[in-house]
PDB file of C-alpha atoms in Angstrom:
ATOM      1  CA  UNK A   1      92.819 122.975 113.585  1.00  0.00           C
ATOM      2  CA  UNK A   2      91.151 123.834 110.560  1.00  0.00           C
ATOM      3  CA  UNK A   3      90.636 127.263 109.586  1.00  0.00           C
ATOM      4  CA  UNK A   4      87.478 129.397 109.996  1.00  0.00           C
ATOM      5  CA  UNK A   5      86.763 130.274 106.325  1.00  0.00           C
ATOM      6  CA  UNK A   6      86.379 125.764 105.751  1.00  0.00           C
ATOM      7  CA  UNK A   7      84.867 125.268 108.808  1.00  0.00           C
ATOM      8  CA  UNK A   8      82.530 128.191 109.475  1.00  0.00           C
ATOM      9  CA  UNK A   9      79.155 127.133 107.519  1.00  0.00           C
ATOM     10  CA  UNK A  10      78.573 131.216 106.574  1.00  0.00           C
ATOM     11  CA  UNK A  11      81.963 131.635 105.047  1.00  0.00           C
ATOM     12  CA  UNK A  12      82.119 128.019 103.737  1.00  0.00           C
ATOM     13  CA  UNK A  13      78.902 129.183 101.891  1.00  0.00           C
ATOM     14  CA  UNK A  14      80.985 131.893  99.746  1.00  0.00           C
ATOM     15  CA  UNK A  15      84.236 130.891  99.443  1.00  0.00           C
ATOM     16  CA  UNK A  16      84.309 129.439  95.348  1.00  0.00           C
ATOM     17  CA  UNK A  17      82.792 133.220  95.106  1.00  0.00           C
ATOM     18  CA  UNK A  18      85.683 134.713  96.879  1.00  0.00           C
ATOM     19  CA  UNK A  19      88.263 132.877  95.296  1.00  0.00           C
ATOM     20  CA  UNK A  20      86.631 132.232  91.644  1.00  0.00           C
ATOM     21  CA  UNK A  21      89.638 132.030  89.858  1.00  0.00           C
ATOM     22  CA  UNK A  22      91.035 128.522  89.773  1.00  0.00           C
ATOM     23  CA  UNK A  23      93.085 128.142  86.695  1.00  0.00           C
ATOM     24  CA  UNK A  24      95.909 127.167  89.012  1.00  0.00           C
ATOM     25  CA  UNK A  25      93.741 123.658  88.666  1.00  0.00           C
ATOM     26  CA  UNK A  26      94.342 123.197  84.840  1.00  0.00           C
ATOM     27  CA  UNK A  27      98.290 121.524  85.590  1.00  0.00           C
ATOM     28  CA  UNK A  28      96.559 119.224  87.923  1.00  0.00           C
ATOM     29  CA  UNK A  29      93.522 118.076  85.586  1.00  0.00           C
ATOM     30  CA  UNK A  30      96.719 117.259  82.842  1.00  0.00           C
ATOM     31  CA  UNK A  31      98.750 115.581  84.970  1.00  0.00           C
ATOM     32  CA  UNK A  32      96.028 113.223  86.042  1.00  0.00           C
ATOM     33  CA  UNK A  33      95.120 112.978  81.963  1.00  0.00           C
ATOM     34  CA  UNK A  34      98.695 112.320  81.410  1.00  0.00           C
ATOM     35  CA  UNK A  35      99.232 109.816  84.218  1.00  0.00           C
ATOM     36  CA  UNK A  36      95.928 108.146  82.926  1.00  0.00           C
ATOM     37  CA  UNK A  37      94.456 108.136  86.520  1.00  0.00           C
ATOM     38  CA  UNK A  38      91.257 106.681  86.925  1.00  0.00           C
ATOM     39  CA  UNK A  39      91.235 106.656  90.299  1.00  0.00           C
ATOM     40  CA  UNK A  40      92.358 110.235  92.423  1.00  0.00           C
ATOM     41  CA  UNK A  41      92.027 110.782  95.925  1.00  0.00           C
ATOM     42  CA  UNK A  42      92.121 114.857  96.459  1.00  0.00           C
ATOM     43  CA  UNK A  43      93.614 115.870 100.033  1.00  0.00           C
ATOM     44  CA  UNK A  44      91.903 118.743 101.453  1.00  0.00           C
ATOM     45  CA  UNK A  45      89.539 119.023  98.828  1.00  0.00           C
ATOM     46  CA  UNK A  46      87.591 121.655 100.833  1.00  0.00           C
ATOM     47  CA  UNK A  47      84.653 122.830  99.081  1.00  0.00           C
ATOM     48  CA  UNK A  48      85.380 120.158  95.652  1.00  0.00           C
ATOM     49  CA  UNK A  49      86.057 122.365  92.887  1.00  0.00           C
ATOM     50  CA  UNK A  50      88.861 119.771  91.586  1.00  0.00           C
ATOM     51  CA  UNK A  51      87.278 116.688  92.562  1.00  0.00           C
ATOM     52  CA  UNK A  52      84.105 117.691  90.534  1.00  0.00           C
ATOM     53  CA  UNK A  53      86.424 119.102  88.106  1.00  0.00           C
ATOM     54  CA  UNK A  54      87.902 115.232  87.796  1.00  0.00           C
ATOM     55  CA  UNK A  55      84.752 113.454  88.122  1.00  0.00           C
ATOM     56  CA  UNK A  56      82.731 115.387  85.138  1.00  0.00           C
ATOM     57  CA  UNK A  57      85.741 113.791  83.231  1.00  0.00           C
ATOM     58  CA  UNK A  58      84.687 110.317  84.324  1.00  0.00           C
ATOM     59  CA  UNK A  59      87.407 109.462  87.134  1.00  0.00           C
ATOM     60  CA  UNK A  60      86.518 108.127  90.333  1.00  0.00           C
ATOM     61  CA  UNK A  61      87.332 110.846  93.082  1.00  0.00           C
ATOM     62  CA  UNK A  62      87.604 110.378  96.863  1.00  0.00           C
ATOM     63  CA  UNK A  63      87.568 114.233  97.951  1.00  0.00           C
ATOM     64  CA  UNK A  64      88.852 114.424 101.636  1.00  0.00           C
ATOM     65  CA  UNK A  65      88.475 117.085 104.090  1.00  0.00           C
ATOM     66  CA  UNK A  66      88.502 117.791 107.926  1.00  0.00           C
ATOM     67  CA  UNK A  67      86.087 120.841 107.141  1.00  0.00           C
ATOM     68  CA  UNK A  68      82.643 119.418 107.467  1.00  0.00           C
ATOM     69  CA  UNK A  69      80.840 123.019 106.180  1.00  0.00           C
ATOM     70  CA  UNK A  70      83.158 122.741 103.428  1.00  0.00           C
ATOM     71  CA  UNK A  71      81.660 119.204 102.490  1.00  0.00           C
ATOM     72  CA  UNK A  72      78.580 119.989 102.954  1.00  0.00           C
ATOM     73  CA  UNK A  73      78.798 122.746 100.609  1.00  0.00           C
ATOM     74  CA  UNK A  74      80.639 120.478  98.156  1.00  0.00           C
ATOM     75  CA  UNK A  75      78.339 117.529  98.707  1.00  0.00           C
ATOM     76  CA  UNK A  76      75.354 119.759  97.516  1.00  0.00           C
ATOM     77  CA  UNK A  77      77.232 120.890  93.995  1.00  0.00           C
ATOM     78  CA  UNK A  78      75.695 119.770  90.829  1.00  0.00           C
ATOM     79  CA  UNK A  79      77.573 116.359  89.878  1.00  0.00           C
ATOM     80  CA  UNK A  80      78.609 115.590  93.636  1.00  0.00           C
ATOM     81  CA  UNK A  81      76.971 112.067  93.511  1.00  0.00           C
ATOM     82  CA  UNK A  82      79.931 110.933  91.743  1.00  0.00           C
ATOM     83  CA  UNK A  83      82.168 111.883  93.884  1.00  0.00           C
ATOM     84  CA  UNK A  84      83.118 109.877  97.752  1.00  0.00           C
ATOM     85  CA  UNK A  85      83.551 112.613 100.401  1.00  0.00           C
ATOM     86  CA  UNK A  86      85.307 111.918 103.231  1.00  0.00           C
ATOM     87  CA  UNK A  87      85.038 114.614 106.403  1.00  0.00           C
ATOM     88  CA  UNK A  88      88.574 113.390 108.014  1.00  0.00           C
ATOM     89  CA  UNK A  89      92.741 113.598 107.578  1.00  0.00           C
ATOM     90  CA  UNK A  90      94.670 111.530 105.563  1.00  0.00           C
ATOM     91  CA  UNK A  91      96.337 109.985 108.575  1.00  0.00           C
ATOM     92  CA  UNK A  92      92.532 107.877 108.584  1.00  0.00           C
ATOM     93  CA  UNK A  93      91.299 106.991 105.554  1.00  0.00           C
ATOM     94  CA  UNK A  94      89.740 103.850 104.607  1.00  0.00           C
ATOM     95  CA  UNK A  95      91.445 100.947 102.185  1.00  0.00           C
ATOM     96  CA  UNK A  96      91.918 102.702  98.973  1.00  0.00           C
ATOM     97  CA  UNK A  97      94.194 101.846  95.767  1.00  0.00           C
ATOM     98  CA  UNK A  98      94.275 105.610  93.999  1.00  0.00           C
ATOM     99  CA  UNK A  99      96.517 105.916  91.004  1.00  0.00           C
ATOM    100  CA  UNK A 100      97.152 109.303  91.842  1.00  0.00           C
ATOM    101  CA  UNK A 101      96.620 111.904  95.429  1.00  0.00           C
ATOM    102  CA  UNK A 102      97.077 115.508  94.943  1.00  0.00           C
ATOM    103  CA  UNK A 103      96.979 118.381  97.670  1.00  0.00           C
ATOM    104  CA  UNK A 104      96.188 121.492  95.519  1.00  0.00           C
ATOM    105  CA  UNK A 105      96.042 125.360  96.866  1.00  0.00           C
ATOM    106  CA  UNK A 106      97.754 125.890 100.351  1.00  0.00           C
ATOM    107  CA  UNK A 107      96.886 122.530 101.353  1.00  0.00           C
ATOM    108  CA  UNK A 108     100.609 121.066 101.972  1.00  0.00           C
ATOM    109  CA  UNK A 109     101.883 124.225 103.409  1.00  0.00           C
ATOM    110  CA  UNK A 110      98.709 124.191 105.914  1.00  0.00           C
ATOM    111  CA  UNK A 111      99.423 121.000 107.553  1.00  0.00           C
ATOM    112  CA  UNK A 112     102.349 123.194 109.859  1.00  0.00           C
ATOM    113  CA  UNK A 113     102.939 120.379 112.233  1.00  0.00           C
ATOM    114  CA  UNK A 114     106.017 118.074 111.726  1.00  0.00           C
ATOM    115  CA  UNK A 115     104.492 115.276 112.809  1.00  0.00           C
ATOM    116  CA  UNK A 116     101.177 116.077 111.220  1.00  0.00           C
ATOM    117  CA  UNK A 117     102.921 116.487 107.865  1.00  0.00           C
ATOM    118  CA  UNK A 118     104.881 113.331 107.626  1.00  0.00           C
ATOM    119  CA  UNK A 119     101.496 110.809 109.104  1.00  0.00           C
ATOM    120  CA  UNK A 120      99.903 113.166 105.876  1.00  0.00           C
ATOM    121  CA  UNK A 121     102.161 111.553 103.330  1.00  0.00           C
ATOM    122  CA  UNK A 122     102.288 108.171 104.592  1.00  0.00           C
ATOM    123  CA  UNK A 123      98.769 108.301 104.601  1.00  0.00           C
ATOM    124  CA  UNK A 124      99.238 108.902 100.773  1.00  0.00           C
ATOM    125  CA  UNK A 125     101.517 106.860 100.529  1.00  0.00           C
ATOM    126  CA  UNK A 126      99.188 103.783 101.981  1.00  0.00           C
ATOM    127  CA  UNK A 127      96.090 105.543  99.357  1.00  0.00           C
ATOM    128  CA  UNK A 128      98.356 105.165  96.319  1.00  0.00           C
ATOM    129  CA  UNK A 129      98.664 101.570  94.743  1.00  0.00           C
ATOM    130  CA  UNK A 130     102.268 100.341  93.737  1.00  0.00           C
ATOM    131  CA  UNK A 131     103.235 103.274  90.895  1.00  0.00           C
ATOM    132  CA  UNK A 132     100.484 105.469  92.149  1.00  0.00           C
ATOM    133  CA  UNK A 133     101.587 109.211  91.918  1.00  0.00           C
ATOM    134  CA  UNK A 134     101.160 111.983  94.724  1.00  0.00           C
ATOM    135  CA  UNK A 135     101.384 115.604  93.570  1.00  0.00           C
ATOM    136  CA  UNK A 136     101.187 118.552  95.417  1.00  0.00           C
ATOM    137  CA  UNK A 137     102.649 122.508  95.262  1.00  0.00           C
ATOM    138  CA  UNK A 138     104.337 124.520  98.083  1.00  0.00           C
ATOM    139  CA  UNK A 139     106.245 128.086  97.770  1.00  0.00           C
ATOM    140  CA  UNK A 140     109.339 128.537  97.141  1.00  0.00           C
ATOM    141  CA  UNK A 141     110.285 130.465 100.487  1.00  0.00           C
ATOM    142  CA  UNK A 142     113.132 132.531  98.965  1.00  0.00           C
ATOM    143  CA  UNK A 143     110.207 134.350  96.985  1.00  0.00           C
ATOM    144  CA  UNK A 144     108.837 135.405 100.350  1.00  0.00           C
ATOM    145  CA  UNK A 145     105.306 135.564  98.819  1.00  0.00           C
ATOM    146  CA  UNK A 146     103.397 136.917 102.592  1.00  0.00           C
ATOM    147  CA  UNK A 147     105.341 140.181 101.465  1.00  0.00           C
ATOM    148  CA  UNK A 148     102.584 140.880  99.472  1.00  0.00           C
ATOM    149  CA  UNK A 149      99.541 140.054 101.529  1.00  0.00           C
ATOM    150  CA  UNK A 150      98.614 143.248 102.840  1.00  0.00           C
ATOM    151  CA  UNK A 151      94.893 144.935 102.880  1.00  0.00           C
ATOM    152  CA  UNK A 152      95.914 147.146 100.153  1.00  0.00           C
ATOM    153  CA  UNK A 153      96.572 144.916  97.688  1.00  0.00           C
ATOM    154  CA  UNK A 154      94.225 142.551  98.701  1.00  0.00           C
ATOM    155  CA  UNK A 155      91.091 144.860  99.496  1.00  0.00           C
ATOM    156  CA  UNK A 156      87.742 143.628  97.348  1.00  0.00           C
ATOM    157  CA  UNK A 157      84.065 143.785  97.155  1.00  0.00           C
ATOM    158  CA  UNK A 158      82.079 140.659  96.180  1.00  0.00           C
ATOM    159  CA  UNK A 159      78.562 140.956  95.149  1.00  0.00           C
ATOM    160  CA  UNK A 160      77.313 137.224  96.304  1.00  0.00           C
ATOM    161  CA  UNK A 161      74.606 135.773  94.791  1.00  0.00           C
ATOM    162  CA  UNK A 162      71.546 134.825  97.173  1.00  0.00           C
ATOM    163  CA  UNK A 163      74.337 136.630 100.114  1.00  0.00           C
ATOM    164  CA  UNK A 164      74.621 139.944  98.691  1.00  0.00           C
ATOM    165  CA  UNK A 165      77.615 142.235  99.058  1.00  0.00           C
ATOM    166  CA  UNK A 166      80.972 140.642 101.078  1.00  0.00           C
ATOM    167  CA  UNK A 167      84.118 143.175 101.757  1.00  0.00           C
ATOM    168  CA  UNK A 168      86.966 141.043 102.511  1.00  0.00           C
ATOM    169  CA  UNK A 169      90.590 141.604 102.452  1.00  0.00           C
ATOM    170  CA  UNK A 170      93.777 139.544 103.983  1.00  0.00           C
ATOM    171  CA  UNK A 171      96.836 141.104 106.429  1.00  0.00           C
ATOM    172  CA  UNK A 172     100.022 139.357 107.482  1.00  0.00           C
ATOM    173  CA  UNK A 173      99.769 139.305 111.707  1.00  0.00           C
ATOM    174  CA  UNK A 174     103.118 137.247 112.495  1.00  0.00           C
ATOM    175  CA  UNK A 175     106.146 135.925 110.582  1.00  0.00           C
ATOM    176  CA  UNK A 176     108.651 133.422 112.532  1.00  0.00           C
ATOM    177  CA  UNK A 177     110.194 131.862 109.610  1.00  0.00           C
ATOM    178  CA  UNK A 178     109.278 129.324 108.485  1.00  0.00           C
ATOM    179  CA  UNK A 179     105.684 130.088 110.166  1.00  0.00           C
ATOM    180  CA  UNK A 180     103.310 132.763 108.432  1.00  0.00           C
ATOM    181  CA  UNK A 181     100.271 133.367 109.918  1.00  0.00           C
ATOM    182  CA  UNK A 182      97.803 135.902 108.605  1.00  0.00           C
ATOM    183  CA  UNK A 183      93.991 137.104 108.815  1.00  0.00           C
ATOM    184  CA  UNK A 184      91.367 137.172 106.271  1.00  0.00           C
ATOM    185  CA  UNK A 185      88.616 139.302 107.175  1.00  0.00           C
ATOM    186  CA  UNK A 186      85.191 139.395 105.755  1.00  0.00           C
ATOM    187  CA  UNK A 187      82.316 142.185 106.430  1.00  0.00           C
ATOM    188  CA  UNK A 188      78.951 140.767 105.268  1.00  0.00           C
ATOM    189  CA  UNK A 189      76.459 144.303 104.192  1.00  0.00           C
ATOM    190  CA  UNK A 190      73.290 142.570 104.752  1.00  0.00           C
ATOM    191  CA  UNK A 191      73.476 142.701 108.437  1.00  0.00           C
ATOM    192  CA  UNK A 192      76.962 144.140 109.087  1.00  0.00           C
ATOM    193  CA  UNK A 193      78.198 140.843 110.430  1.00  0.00           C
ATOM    194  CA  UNK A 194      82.201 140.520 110.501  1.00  0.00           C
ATOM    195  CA  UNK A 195      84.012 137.437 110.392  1.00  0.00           C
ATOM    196  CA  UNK A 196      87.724 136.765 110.509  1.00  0.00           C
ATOM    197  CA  UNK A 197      89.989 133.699 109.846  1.00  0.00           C
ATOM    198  CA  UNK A 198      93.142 133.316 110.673  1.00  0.00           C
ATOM    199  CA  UNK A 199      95.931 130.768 108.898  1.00  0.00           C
ATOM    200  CA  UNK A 200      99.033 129.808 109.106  1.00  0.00           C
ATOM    201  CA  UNK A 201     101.240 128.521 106.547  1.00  0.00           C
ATOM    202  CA  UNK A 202     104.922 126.271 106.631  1.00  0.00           C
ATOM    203  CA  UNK A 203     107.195 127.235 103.791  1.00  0.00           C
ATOM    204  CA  UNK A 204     109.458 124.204 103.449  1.00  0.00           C
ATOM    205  CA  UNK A 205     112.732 124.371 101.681  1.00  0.00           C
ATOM    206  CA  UNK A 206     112.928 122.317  98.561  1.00  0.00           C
ATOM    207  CA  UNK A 207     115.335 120.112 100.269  1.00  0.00           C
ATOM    208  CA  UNK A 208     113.295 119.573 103.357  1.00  0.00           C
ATOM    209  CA  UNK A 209     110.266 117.982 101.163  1.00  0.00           C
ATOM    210  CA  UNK A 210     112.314 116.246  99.508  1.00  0.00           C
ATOM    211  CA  UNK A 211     113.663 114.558 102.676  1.00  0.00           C
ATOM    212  CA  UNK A 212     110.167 113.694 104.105  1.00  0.00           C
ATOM    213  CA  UNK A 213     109.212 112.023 101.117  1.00  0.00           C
ATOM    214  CA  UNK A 214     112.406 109.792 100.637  1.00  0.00           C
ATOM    215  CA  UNK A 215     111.741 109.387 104.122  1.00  0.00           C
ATOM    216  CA  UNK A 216     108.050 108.211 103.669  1.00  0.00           C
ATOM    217  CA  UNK A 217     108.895 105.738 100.679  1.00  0.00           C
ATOM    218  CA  UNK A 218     108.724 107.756  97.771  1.00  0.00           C
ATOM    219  CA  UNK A 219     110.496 108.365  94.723  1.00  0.00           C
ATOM    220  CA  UNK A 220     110.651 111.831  93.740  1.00  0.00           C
ATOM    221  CA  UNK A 221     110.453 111.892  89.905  1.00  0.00           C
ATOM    222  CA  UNK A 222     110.365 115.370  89.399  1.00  0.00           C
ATOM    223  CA  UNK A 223     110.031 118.844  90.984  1.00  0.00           C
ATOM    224  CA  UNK A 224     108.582 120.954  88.491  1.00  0.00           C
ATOM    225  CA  UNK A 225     107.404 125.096  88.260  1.00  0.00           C
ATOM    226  CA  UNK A 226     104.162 125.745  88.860  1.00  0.00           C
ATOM    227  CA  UNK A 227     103.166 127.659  85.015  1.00  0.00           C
ATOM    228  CA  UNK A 228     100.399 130.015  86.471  1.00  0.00           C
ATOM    229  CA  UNK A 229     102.880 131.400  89.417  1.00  0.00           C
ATOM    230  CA  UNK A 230     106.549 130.622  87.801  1.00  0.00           C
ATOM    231  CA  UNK A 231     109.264 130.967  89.614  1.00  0.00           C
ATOM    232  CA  UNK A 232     107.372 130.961  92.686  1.00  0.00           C
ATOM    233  CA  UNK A 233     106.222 127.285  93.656  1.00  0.00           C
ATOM    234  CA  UNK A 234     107.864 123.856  93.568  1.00  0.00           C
ATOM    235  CA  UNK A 235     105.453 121.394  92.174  1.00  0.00           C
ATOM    236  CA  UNK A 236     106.330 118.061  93.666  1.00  0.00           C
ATOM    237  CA  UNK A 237     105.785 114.682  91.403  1.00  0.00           C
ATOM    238  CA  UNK A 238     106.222 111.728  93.560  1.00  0.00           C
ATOM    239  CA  UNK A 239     105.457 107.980  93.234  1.00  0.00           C
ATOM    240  CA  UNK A 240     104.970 105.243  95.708  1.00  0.00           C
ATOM    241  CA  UNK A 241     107.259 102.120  94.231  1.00  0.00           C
ATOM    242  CA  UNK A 242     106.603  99.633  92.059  1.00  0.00           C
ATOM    243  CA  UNK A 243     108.259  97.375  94.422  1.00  0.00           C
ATOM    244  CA  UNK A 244     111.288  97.183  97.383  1.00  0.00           C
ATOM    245  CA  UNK A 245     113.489  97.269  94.452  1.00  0.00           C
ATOM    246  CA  UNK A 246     112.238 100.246  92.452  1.00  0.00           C
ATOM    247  CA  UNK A 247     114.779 102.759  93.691  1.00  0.00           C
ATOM    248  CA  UNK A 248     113.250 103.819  96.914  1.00  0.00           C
ATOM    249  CA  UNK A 249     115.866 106.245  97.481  1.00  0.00           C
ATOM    250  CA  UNK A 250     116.472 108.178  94.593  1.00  0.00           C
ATOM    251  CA  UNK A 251     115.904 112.267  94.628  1.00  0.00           C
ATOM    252  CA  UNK A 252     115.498 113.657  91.028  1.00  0.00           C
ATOM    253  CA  UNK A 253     117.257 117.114  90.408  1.00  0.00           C
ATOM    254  CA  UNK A 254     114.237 117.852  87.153  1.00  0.00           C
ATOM    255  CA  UNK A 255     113.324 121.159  86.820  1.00  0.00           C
ATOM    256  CA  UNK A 256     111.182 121.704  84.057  1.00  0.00           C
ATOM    257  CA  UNK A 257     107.640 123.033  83.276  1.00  0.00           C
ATOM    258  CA  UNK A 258     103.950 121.548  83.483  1.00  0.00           C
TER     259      UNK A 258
END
């Protein structure tokens, strides 16, 4: 299921104002410079921020998403002509030969079901051409990041343009590890309005990941901090093989910075 604030059109409509700060983006845009990707397919691109971000730079973009509201808001961005949008799951995408598939934000730790996580990254895999690159970020669990998501800390007032004035804050309703599942909840002033969303998150052990992927045909060739939150994330850099041959089975133990 996907989560209220992607699929509800009014809080679809205001999330890039809620959540304007996306430097965490910047490691992605230079890994796909560095990996010379000219093709990127962006899993659970919700409302496109980093698949316009990658377009304007002249790559071709497939930005997927189950959320239609979120697409539509994307699809009516400046610059979203260059960009395909897909309104689906990785598990059925068309014939594609990316160079490189990324799952930015929460999107790896929202796909909670086993199953449902392992069809996501063979669907990847299939995306990516022989050498293609998937990276994606999930918390490190030992950090026990929901410990902080409380109204208090999160408690803010968003002047929206052409929406006006949004409240919204997040609270923490149930942990069964390795299940979080919390509530965003949004107060709209120009007609009082009050919308909630609920999530839930899967914090995966390092080792688990690691697992799937091997398990899904990957290499792993790295598993890197994430610089804007270090200490706290394990960025995963894996690659579909070149061939049979190309070490299918070999975990990396890297730990170094973007």
């Amino acid at each position: 299921m996907t989560d209220e604030c992607f699929r509800e059109p009014r809080l679809a409509a205001v999330y890039d104002a809620l959540d304007p700060d996306r430097g965490d983006l910047d490691a992605y845009v230079r890994l796909a410079d560095g990996f010379g990707a000219r093709r990127v397919l962006d899993i659970g691109c919700g409302t496109g921020v980093f698949a316009l971000l990658l377009a304007g730079r002249g790559i071709e973009v497939v930005g997927l998403d189950p959320a239609a509201a979120s697409i539509e808001v994307a699809r009516a961005k400046p610059g979203a002509g260059r960009v395909r949008w897909i309104c689906g799951a990785a598990t059925a995408l068309p014939p594609l030969r990316v160079d490189l598939a990324t799952m930015t934000g929460n999107v790896a730790q929202g796909i909670v079901d086993r199953t449902g996580w392992r069809q996501t990254l063979r669907g990847a895999h299939a995306a990516l051409r022989p050498g293609g690159r998937l990276v994606f970020e999930t918390r490190d669990p030992a950090q026990r990041a929901w410990e902080e998501w409380e109204r208090a800390a999160s408690y803010r007032v968003t002047e929206v343009p052409a929406v006006g004035t949004v409240e919204s804050w997040v609270q923490v309703t149930e942990v069964a590890e390795p299940l979080v599942t919390f509530r965003w909840t949004y107060v709209f002033a120009s007609d009082g309005q009050v919308l909630t969303s609920d999530s839930t998150l899967r914090f995966r052990e390092r080792q688990e990941v690691e697992a799937d992927l091997l398990a899904e045909g990957f290499v792993i060739d790295g598993v890197r901090d994430a610089p804007d939150r270090p200490g706290r994330e394990f960025v995963f850099l894996a690659r579909r093989p070149e061939d049979a041959a190309d070490e299918p089975h070999r975990a990396s133990r890297t730990e170094e910075e973007l």
